[in-house]
GROMACS .gro file of C-alpha atoms in nm:
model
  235
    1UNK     CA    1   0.201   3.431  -0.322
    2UNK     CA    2   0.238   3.137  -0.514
    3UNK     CA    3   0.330   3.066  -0.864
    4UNK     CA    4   0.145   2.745  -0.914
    5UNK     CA    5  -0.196   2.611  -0.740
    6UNK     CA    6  -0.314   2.288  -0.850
    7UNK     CA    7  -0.643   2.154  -0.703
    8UNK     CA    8  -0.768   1.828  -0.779
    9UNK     CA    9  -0.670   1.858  -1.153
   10UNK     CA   10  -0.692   1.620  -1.354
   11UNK     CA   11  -0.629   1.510  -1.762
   12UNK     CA   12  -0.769   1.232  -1.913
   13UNK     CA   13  -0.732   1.124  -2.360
   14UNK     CA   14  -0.975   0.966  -2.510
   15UNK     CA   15  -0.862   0.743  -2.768
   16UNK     CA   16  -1.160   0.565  -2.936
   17UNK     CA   17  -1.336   0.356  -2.643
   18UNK     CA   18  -1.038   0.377  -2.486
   19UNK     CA   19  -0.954   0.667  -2.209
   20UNK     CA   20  -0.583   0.742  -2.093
   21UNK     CA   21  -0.593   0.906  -1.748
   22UNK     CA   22  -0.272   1.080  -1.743
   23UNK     CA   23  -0.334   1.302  -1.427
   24UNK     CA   24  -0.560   1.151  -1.191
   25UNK     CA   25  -0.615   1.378  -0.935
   26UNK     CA   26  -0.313   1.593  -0.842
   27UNK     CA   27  -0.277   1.878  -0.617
   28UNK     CA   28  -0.001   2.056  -0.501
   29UNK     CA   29   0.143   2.462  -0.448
   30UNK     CA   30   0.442   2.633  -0.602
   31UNK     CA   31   0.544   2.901  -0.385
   32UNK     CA   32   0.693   3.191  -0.581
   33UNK     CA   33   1.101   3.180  -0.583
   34UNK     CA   34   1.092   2.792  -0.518
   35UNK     CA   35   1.295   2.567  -0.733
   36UNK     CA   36   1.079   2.232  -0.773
   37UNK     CA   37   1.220   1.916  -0.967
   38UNK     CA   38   0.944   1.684  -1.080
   39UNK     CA   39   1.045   1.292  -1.114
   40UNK     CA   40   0.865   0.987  -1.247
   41UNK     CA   41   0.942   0.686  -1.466
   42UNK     CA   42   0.750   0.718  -1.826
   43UNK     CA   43   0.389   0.733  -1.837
   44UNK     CA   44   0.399   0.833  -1.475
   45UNK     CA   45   0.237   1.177  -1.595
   46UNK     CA   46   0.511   1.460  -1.529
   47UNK     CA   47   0.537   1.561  -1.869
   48UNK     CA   48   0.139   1.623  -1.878
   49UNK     CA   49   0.134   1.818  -1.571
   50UNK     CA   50   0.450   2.047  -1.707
   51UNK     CA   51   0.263   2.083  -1.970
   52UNK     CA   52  -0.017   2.199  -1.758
   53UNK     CA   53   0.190   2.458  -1.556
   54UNK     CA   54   0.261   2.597  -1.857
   55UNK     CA   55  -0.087   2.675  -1.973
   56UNK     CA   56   0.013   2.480  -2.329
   57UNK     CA   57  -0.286   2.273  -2.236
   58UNK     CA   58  -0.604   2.245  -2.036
   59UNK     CA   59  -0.712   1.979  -1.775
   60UNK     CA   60  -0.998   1.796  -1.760
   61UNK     CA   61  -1.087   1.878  -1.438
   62UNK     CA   62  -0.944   2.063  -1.105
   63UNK     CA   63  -0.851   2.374  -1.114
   64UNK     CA   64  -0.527   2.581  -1.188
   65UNK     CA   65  -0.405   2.905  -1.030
   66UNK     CA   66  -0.133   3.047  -1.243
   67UNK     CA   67   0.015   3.373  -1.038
   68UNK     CA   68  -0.378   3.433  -0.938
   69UNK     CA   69  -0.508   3.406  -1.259
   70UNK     CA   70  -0.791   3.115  -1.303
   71UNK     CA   71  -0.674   2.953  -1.577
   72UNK     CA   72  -1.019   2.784  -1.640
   73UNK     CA   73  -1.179   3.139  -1.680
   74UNK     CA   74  -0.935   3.294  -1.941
   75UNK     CA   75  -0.998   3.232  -2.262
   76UNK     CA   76  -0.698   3.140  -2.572
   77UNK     CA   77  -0.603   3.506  -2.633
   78UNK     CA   78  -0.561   3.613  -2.238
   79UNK     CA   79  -0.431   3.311  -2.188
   80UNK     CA   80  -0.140   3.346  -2.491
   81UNK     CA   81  -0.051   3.687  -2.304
   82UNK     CA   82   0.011   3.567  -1.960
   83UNK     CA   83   0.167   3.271  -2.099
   84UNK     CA   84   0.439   3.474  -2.297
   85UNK     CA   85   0.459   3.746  -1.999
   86UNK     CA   86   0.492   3.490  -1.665
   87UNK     CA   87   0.630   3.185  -1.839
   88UNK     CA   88   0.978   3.107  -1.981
   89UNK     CA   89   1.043   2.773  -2.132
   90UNK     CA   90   1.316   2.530  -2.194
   91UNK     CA   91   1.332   2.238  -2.356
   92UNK     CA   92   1.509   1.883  -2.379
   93UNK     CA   93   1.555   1.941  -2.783
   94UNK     CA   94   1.634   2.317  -2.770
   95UNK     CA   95   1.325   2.439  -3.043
   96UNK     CA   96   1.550   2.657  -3.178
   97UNK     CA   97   1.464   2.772  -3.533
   98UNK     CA   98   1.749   2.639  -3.741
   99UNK     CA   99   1.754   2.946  -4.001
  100UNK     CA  100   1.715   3.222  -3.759
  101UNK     CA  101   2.078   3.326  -3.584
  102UNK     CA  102   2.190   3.284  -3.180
  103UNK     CA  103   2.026   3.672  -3.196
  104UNK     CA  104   1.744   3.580  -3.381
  105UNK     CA  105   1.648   3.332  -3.186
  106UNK     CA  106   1.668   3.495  -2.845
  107UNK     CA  107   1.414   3.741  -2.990
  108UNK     CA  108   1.177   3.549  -3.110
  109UNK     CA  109   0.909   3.533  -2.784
  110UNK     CA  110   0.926   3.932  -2.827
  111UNK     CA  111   0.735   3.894  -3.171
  112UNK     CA  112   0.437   3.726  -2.996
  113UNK     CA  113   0.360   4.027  -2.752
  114UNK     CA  114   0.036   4.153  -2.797
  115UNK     CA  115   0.085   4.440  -3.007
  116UNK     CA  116   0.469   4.487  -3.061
  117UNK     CA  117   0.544   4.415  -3.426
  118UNK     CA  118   0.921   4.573  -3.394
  119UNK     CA  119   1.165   4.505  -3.140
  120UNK     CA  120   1.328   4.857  -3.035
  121UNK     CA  121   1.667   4.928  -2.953
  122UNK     CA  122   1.593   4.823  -2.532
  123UNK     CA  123   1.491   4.531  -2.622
  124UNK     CA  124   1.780   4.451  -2.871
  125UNK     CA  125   2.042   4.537  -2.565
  126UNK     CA  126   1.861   4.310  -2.354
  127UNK     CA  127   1.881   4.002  -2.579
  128UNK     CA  128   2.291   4.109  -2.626
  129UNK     CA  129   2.311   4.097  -2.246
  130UNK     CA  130   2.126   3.814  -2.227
  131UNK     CA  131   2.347   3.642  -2.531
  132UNK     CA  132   2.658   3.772  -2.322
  133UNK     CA  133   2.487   3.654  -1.971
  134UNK     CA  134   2.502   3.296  -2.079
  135UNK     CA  135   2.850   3.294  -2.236
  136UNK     CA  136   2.755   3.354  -2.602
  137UNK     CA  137   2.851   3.727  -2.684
  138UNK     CA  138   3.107   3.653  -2.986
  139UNK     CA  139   2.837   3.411  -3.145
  140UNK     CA  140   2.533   3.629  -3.222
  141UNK     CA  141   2.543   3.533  -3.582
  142UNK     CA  142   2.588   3.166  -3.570
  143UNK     CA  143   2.331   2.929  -3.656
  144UNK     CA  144   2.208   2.656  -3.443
  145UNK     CA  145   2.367   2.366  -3.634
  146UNK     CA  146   2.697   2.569  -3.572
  147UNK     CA  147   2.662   2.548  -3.155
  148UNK     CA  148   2.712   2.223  -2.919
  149UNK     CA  149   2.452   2.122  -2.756
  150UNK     CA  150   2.567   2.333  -2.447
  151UNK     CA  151   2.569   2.638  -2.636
  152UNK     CA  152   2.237   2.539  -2.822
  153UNK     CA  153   2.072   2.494  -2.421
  154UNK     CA  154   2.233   2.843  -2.337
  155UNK     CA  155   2.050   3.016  -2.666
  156UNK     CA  156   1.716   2.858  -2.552
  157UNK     CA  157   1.777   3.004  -2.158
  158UNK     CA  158   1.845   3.311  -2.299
  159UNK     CA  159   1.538   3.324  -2.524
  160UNK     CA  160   1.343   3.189  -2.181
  161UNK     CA  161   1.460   3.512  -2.015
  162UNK     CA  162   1.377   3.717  -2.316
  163UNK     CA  163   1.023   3.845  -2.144
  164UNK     CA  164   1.120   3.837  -1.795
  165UNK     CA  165   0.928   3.562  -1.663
  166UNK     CA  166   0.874   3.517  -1.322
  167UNK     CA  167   0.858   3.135  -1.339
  168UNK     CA  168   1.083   2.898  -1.549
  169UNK     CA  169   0.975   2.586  -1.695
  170UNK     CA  170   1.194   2.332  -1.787
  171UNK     CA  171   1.204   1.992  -1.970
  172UNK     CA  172   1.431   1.718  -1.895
  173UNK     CA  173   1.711   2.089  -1.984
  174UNK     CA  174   2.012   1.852  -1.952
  175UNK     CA  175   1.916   1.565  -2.113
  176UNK     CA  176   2.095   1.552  -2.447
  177UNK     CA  177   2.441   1.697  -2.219
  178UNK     CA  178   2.728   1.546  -2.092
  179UNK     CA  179   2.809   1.609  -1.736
  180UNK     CA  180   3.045   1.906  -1.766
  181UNK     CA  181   2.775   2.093  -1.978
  182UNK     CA  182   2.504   1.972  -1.744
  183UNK     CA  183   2.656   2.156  -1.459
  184UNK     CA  184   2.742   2.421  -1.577
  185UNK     CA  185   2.382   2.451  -1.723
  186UNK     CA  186   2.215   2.397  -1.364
  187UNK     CA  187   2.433   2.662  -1.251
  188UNK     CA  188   2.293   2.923  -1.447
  189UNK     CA  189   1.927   2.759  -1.346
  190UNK     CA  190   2.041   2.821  -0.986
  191UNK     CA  191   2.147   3.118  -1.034
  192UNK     CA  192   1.799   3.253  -1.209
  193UNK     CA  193   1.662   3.049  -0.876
  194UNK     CA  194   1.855   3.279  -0.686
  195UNK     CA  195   1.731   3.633  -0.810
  196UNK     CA  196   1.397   3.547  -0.743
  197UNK     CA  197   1.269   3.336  -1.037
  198UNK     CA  198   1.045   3.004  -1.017
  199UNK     CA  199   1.215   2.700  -1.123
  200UNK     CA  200   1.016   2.360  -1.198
  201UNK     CA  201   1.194   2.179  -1.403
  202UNK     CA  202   1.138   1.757  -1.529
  203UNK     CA  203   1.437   1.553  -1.467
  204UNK     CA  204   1.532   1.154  -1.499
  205UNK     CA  205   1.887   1.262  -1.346
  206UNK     CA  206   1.874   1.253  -0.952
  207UNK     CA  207   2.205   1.457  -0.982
  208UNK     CA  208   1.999   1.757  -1.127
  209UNK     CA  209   1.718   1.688  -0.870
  210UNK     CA  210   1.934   1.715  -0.616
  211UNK     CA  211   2.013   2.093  -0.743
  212UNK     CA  212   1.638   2.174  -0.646
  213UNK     CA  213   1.483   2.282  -0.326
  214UNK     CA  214   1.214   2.017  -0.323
  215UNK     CA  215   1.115   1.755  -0.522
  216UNK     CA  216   0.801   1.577  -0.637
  217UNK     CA  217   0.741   1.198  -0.763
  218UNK     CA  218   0.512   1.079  -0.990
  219UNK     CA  219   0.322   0.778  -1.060
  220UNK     CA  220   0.043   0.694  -1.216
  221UNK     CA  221  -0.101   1.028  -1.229
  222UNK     CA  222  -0.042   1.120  -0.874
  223UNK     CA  223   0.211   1.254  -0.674
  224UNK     CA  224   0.366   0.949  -0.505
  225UNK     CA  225   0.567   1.199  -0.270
  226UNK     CA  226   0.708   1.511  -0.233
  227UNK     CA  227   0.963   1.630   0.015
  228UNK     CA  228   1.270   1.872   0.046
  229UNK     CA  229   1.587   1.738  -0.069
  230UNK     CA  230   1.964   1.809   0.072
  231UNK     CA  231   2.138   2.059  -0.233
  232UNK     CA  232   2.497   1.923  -0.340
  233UNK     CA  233   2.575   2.305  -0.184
  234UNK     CA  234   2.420   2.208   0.193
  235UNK     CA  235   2.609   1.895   0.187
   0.00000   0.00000   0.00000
């Protein structure tokens, strides 16, 4: 099964008289489990098609398979639910809300369920494991601006894990990190690609491609190649 079927999609802008074609055609399969890096120079179009994958916006054209569901056939409300049940996301600039606490903000994808308004005591102990999975049991009540940036990216996997997705979606997840704290955040990506989960994540770094099974290229809207890379772990 795959997580991911692209076919032909594409997403075009219109500014005034003047139309940005920012995916121009672009198929390609995620197999379930696979851990995909997607690289490009700016403008090249990776961010639009994460953003794609992660059903935060529609194409154009093509179509888009999301776990079997049609995207193009599901309307905002179905949509919203498989988002928040399939998808996990991570970002360059954490989205953390700055008032809510490391706890707080692990929960917060549970208050957008479709009918859940409380979060019981199960779901409690699985943000604590998750808090104490990625190294941050004896800071539950700290606030973002009181966490590195390492410790901000660990809150934000946790909170990505919060629903169980079966796919990951990261972007650019080590970019504001220094080495050290970029490997040691990979490792718990490759670890999550180990159990099972999806990972596609955007990357500049070719040492965090590298990490990945395969990898794609973009430019100009297309795929400029794709291929299967040597892991710093085969080498």
């Amino acid at each position: 099964m795959h997580a991911a079927r692209l076919i032909d999609l594409t997403k075009f802008y219109f500014l005034g008289d003047n139309i940005v074609r920012a995916l121009r055609g672009v198929s390609a399969d995620f197999p379930m489990g696979d851990f995909v890096a997607i690289m490009g120079s700016s403008g090249s179009g990776k961010s639009t098609l994460l953003n794609l994958l992660g059903a935060l916006d529609r194409p154009t054209g093509g179509q888009y398979i999301l776990a079997g569901y049609d995207v193009g056939t599901l309307n905002d409300d179905d949509l919203s639910e498989i988002r928040n049940r399939l998808i996990g996301f991570i970002f360059q600039s954490y989205n953390l809300i700055p008032q809510y606490t490391v706890l707080e903000n692990i929960q917060v994808p549970l208050h957008y369920r479709s009918n859940r308004r409380t979060i019981g005591s199960t779901e409690i102990n699985r943000c604590l494991d998750l808090a104490e999975r990625v190294g941050l049991a004896e800071r539950l009540d700290h606030r973002p601006f009181q966490l590195s940036g390492g410790q901000q990216q660990r809150v934000a996997i946790a909170r990505a894990l919060v629903n169980d997705p079966e796919i990951i979606l990261a972007d650019e997840p080590t970019g504001n990190l220094d080495s050290v704290t970029e490997k040691e955040i990979m490792d718990l990506l490759t670890a999550l690609n180990r159990e099972g989960r999806t990972i596609i994540l955007v990357t500049h770094e070719t040492s965090v491609a590298r990490r990945a099974r395969h990898q794609i290229v973009m430019k100009d809207g297309l795929i400029h190649s794709e291929g299967m890379l040597i892991t710093d772990g085969e080498k």
